[in-house]
PDB file of C-alpha atoms and ligand atoms in Angstrom:
ATOM      1  CA  UNK A 610       9.777 -28.300 -15.802  1.00 74.00           C
ATOM      2  CA  UNK A 611       6.612 -30.355 -16.255  1.00 84.00           C
ATOM      3  CA  UNK A 612       3.499 -29.387 -14.366  1.00 86.00           C
ATOM      4  CA  UNK A 613       2.688 -32.054 -11.768  1.00 90.00           C
ATOM      5  CA  UNK A 614      -0.734 -30.718 -10.813  1.00 94.00           C
ATOM      6  CA  UNK A 615      -4.080 -30.401 -12.542  1.00 94.00           C
ATOM      7  CA  UNK A 616      -6.311 -27.514 -11.477  1.00 94.00           C
ATOM      8  CA  UNK A 617      -9.221 -29.063 -13.393  1.00 94.00           C
ATOM      9  CA  UNK A 618      -9.255 -31.945 -10.897  1.00 94.00           C
ATOM     10  CA  UNK A 619      -8.982 -29.761  -7.799  1.00 95.00           C
ATOM     11  CA  UNK A 620     -11.694 -27.912  -5.858  1.00 95.00           C
ATOM     12  CA  UNK A 621      -9.442 -24.808  -5.701  1.00 97.00           C
ATOM     13  CA  UNK A 622      -7.707 -25.197  -2.367  1.00 96.00           C
ATOM     14  CA  UNK A 623      -5.490 -22.223  -3.167  1.00 97.00           C
ATOM     15  CA  UNK A 624      -8.552 -19.963  -3.448  1.00 98.00           C
ATOM     16  CA  UNK A 625      -9.638 -20.936   0.086  1.00 96.00           C
ATOM     17  CA  UNK A 626      -6.471 -19.375   1.506  1.00 94.00           C
ATOM     18  CA  UNK A 627      -7.649 -16.594   3.804  1.00 92.00           C
ATOM     19  CA  UNK A 628      -4.971 -14.046   3.075  1.00 94.00           C
ATOM     20  CA  UNK A 629      -4.718 -13.341  -0.648  1.00 97.00           C
ATOM     21  CA  UNK A 630      -2.893 -10.021  -0.551  1.00 97.00           C
ATOM     22  CA  UNK A 631      -3.549  -7.589  -3.382  1.00 98.00           C
ATOM     23  CA  UNK A 632      -1.461  -4.648  -4.576  1.00 97.00           C
ATOM     24  CA  UNK A 633      -2.625  -1.255  -5.855  1.00 97.00           C
ATOM     25  CA  UNK A 634      -2.021  -2.513  -9.392  1.00 98.00           C
ATOM     26  CA  UNK A 635      -4.267  -5.508  -8.681  1.00 98.00           C
ATOM     27  CA  UNK A 636      -7.058  -3.239  -7.417  1.00 98.00           C
ATOM     28  CA  UNK A 637      -6.652  -0.986 -10.471  1.00 98.00           C
ATOM     29  CA  UNK A 638      -6.994  -4.049 -12.718  1.00 98.00           C
ATOM     30  CA  UNK A 639     -10.143  -5.128 -10.851  1.00 98.00           C
ATOM     31  CA  UNK A 640     -11.556  -1.611 -11.149  1.00 98.00           C
ATOM     32  CA  UNK A 641     -10.959  -1.644 -14.928  1.00 98.00           C
ATOM     33  CA  UNK A 642     -12.436  -5.126 -15.249  1.00 98.00           C
ATOM     34  CA  UNK A 643     -15.659  -4.141 -13.477  1.00 98.00           C
ATOM     35  CA  UNK A 644     -15.734  -0.558 -14.846  1.00 98.00           C
ATOM     36  CA  UNK A 645     -15.768   1.002 -11.383  1.00 98.00           C
ATOM     37  CA  UNK A 646     -13.413   3.494  -9.747  1.00 98.00           C
ATOM     38  CA  UNK A 647     -10.447   2.470  -7.610  1.00 98.00           C
ATOM     39  CA  UNK A 648     -12.164   3.263  -4.273  1.00 98.00           C
ATOM     40  CA  UNK A 649     -15.252   1.271  -5.185  1.00 98.00           C
ATOM     41  CA  UNK A 650     -13.168  -1.738  -6.246  1.00 98.00           C
ATOM     42  CA  UNK A 651     -11.091  -1.562  -3.074  1.00 97.00           C
ATOM     43  CA  UNK A 652     -14.171  -1.472  -0.845  1.00 97.00           C
ATOM     44  CA  UNK A 653     -16.252  -3.980  -2.792  1.00 98.00           C
ATOM     45  CA  UNK A 654     -13.630  -6.633  -3.490  1.00 98.00           C
ATOM     46  CA  UNK A 655     -11.042  -6.299  -0.714  1.00 98.00           C
ATOM     47  CA  UNK A 656     -10.804  -5.787   3.031  1.00 97.00           C
ATOM     48  CA  UNK A 657      -8.053  -4.881   5.465  1.00 96.00           C
ATOM     49  CA  UNK A 658      -5.599  -7.679   6.225  1.00 93.00           C
ATOM     50  CA  UNK A 659      -3.538  -8.314   9.339  1.00 89.00           C
ATOM     51  CA  UNK A 660      -1.480  -5.167   8.789  1.00 89.00           C
ATOM     52  CA  UNK A 661      -3.253  -1.822   8.459  1.00 88.00           C
ATOM     53  CA  UNK A 662      -1.577  -1.254   5.083  1.00 90.00           C
ATOM     54  CA  UNK A 663      -2.555  -4.656   3.695  1.00 95.00           C
ATOM     55  CA  UNK A 664      -5.618  -5.350   1.514  1.00 97.00           C
ATOM     56  CA  UNK A 665      -6.818  -8.910   0.970  1.00 98.00           C
ATOM     57  CA  UNK A 666      -9.553 -10.375  -1.242  1.00 98.00           C
ATOM     58  CA  UNK A 667     -12.975 -10.750   0.337  1.00 98.00           C
ATOM     59  CA  UNK A 668     -14.412 -14.239   0.738  1.00 98.00           C
ATOM     60  CA  UNK A 669     -17.803 -15.941   0.416  1.00 98.00           C
ATOM     61  CA  UNK A 670     -19.312 -19.034   2.062  1.00 96.00           C
ATOM     62  CA  UNK A 671     -18.443 -22.362   0.446  1.00 96.00           C
ATOM     63  CA  UNK A 672     -19.674 -25.949   0.463  1.00 93.00           C
ATOM     64  CA  UNK A 673     -16.218 -27.493   0.867  1.00 93.00           C
ATOM     65  CA  UNK A 674     -14.236 -24.927   2.804  1.00 92.00           C
ATOM     66  CA  UNK A 675     -15.283 -22.541   5.557  1.00 91.00           C
ATOM     67  CA  UNK A 676     -14.946 -19.702   3.074  1.00 96.00           C
ATOM     68  CA  UNK A 677     -13.434 -19.179  -0.354  1.00 97.00           C
ATOM     69  CA  UNK A 678     -12.502 -16.201  -2.514  1.00 98.00           C
ATOM     70  CA  UNK A 679     -15.536 -14.189  -3.577  1.00 98.00           C
ATOM     71  CA  UNK A 680     -14.412 -14.538  -7.184  1.00 98.00           C
ATOM     72  CA  UNK A 681     -14.543 -18.323  -7.314  1.00 98.00           C
ATOM     73  CA  UNK A 682     -17.535 -19.851  -9.089  1.00 98.00           C
ATOM     74  CA  UNK A 683     -18.549 -22.313  -6.368  1.00 96.00           C
ATOM     75  CA  UNK A 684     -20.211 -24.642  -8.876  1.00 96.00           C
ATOM     76  CA  UNK A 685     -17.544 -24.906 -11.591  1.00 96.00           C
ATOM     77  CA  UNK A 686     -14.659 -24.197  -9.133  1.00 97.00           C
ATOM     78  CA  UNK A 687     -13.148 -21.790 -11.674  1.00 97.00           C
ATOM     79  CA  UNK A 688     -11.967 -18.213 -11.203  1.00 98.00           C
ATOM     80  CA  UNK A 689     -14.579 -15.802 -12.575  1.00 98.00           C
ATOM     81  CA  UNK A 690     -12.005 -13.039 -13.148  1.00 98.00           C
ATOM     82  CA  UNK A 691      -9.230 -15.172 -14.619  1.00 97.00           C
ATOM     83  CA  UNK A 692      -7.834 -12.457 -16.919  1.00 97.00           C
ATOM     84  CA  UNK A 693      -8.079  -9.831 -14.174  1.00 98.00           C
ATOM     85  CA  UNK A 694      -6.922 -11.983 -11.234  1.00 98.00           C
ATOM     86  CA  UNK A 695      -4.292 -10.583  -8.852  1.00 98.00           C
ATOM     87  CA  UNK A 696      -0.569 -11.095  -9.406  1.00 97.00           C
ATOM     88  CA  UNK A 697      -0.269 -13.483  -6.457  1.00 97.00           C
ATOM     89  CA  UNK A 698      -2.852 -15.784  -8.085  1.00 97.00           C
ATOM     90  CA  UNK A 699      -0.981 -15.656 -11.403  1.00 96.00           C
ATOM     91  CA  UNK A 700       2.244 -16.711  -9.734  1.00 95.00           C
ATOM     92  CA  UNK A 701       0.893 -19.573  -7.610  1.00 94.00           C
ATOM     93  CA  UNK A 702       2.081 -22.337  -7.465  1.00 93.00           C
ATOM     94  CA  UNK A 703       4.658 -21.732 -10.167  1.00 86.00           C
ATOM     95  CA  UNK A 704       6.451 -24.451 -12.070  1.00 82.00           C
ATOM     96  CA  UNK A 705       6.423 -28.068 -11.018  1.00 88.00           C
ATOM     97  CA  UNK A 706       4.384 -29.061  -7.992  1.00 94.00           C
ATOM     98  CA  UNK A 707       1.431 -27.742  -6.026  1.00 96.00           C
ATOM     99  CA  UNK A 708       1.514 -28.854  -2.375  1.00 94.00           C
ATOM    100  CA  UNK A 709      -2.271 -28.857  -2.137  1.00 94.00           C
ATOM    101  CA  UNK A 710      -2.526 -31.092  -5.198  1.00 95.00           C
ATOM    102  CA  UNK A 711       0.143 -33.489  -3.901  1.00 94.00           C
ATOM    103  CA  UNK A 712      -1.909 -33.887  -0.718  1.00 94.00           C
ATOM    104  CA  UNK A 713      -5.169 -34.289  -2.638  1.00 94.00           C
ATOM    105  CA  UNK A 714      -3.653 -36.917  -4.943  1.00 92.00           C
ATOM    106  CA  UNK A 715      -2.103 -38.818  -2.054  1.00 93.00           C
ATOM    107  CA  UNK A 716      -5.449 -39.048  -0.235  1.00 93.00           C
ATOM    108  CA  UNK A 717      -7.396 -39.928  -3.385  1.00 93.00           C
ATOM    109  CA  UNK A 718      -5.004 -42.807  -4.035  1.00 93.00           C
ATOM    110  CA  UNK A 719      -5.022 -43.918  -0.374  1.00 93.00           C
ATOM    111  CA  UNK A 720      -8.807 -43.883  -0.243  1.00 92.00           C
ATOM    112  CA  UNK A 721      -9.227 -45.292  -3.754  1.00 94.00           C
ATOM    113  CA  UNK A 722     -11.642 -42.459  -4.526  1.00 93.00           C
ATOM    114  CA  UNK A 723     -10.728 -40.186  -7.476  1.00 91.00           C
ATOM    115  CA  UNK A 724     -13.271 -37.568  -6.392  1.00 89.00           C
ATOM    116  CA  UNK A 725     -12.386 -37.363  -2.702  1.00 90.00           C
ATOM    117  CA  UNK A 726     -12.118 -33.827  -1.279  1.00 88.00           C
ATOM    118  CA  UNK A 727     -10.715 -32.810   2.114  1.00 81.00           C
ATOM    119  CA  UNK A 728     -12.991 -30.162   3.549  1.00 79.00           C
ATOM    120  CA  UNK A 729     -12.557 -27.680   6.338  1.00 73.00           C
ATOM    121  CA  UNK A 730     -16.285 -27.256   7.010  1.00 64.00           C
TER     122      UNK A 730
HETATM  123  S1  SF4 B1073      -4.611 -25.776  -5.190  1.00 88.05           S
HETATM  124 FE1  SF4 B1073      -3.079 -26.192  -6.772  1.00 88.05          FE
HETATM  125  S2  SF4 B1073      -4.032 -27.735  -8.115  1.00 88.05           S
HETATM  126 FE2  SF4 B1073      -5.654 -26.776  -6.873  1.00 88.05          FE
HETATM  127  S3  SF4 B1073      -6.472 -25.103  -8.153  1.00 88.05           S
HETATM  128 FE3  SF4 B1073      -4.874 -24.243  -6.816  1.00 88.05          FE
HETATM  129  S4  SF4 B1073      -2.978 -24.350  -8.043  1.00 88.05           S
HETATM  130 FE4  SF4 B1073      -4.462 -25.700  -9.002  1.00 88.05          FE
HETATM  131  S1  SF4 B1074      -8.998 -14.178  -7.733  1.00 88.05           S
HETATM  132 FE1  SF4 B1074      -9.449 -16.087  -8.757  1.00 88.05          FE
HETATM  133  S2  SF4 B1074      -7.542 -17.266  -8.654  1.00 88.05           S
HETATM  134 FE2  SF4 B1074      -7.386 -15.610  -7.143  1.00 88.05          FE
HETATM  135  S3  SF4 B1074      -8.067 -16.509  -5.207  1.00 88.05           S
HETATM  136 FE3  SF4 B1074      -9.835 -15.558  -6.202  1.00 88.05          FE
HETATM  137  S4  SF4 B1074     -10.849 -17.163  -7.391  1.00 88.05           S
HETATM  138 FE4  SF4 B1074      -8.775 -17.850  -6.868  1.00 88.05          FE
END
């Protein structure tokens, strides 16, 4: 199926999602990537989610959204750990469409502004 979204034209809505859940394997991969031990990676890059057993990626302040993943380069809007990103990031949005991009495209067409960005700030 063809890809109907273009991440290069998007400010990374998916990375503003507040609950990017990571697995033990994801934390191990981050630890390897940054040459730190598992505990350090867990504490430095993740925090507890809604459930006590759940770890989610930490966020940073952002110009467009209230917060965004700490690993996003807020200037280029690219992932700074692309090869070491968590599984959930690798799988999103899958084949075909991205709902965020559909919305972005719709508004850009409606407002006749190819650079328009919906913000949450
Ligand atoms: S929200 Fe969709 S189009 Fe934008 S960066 Fe994420 S996957 Fe790509
Ligand atoms: S790890 Fe990378 S792809 Fe995943 S949410 Fe953070 S910046 Fe986005």
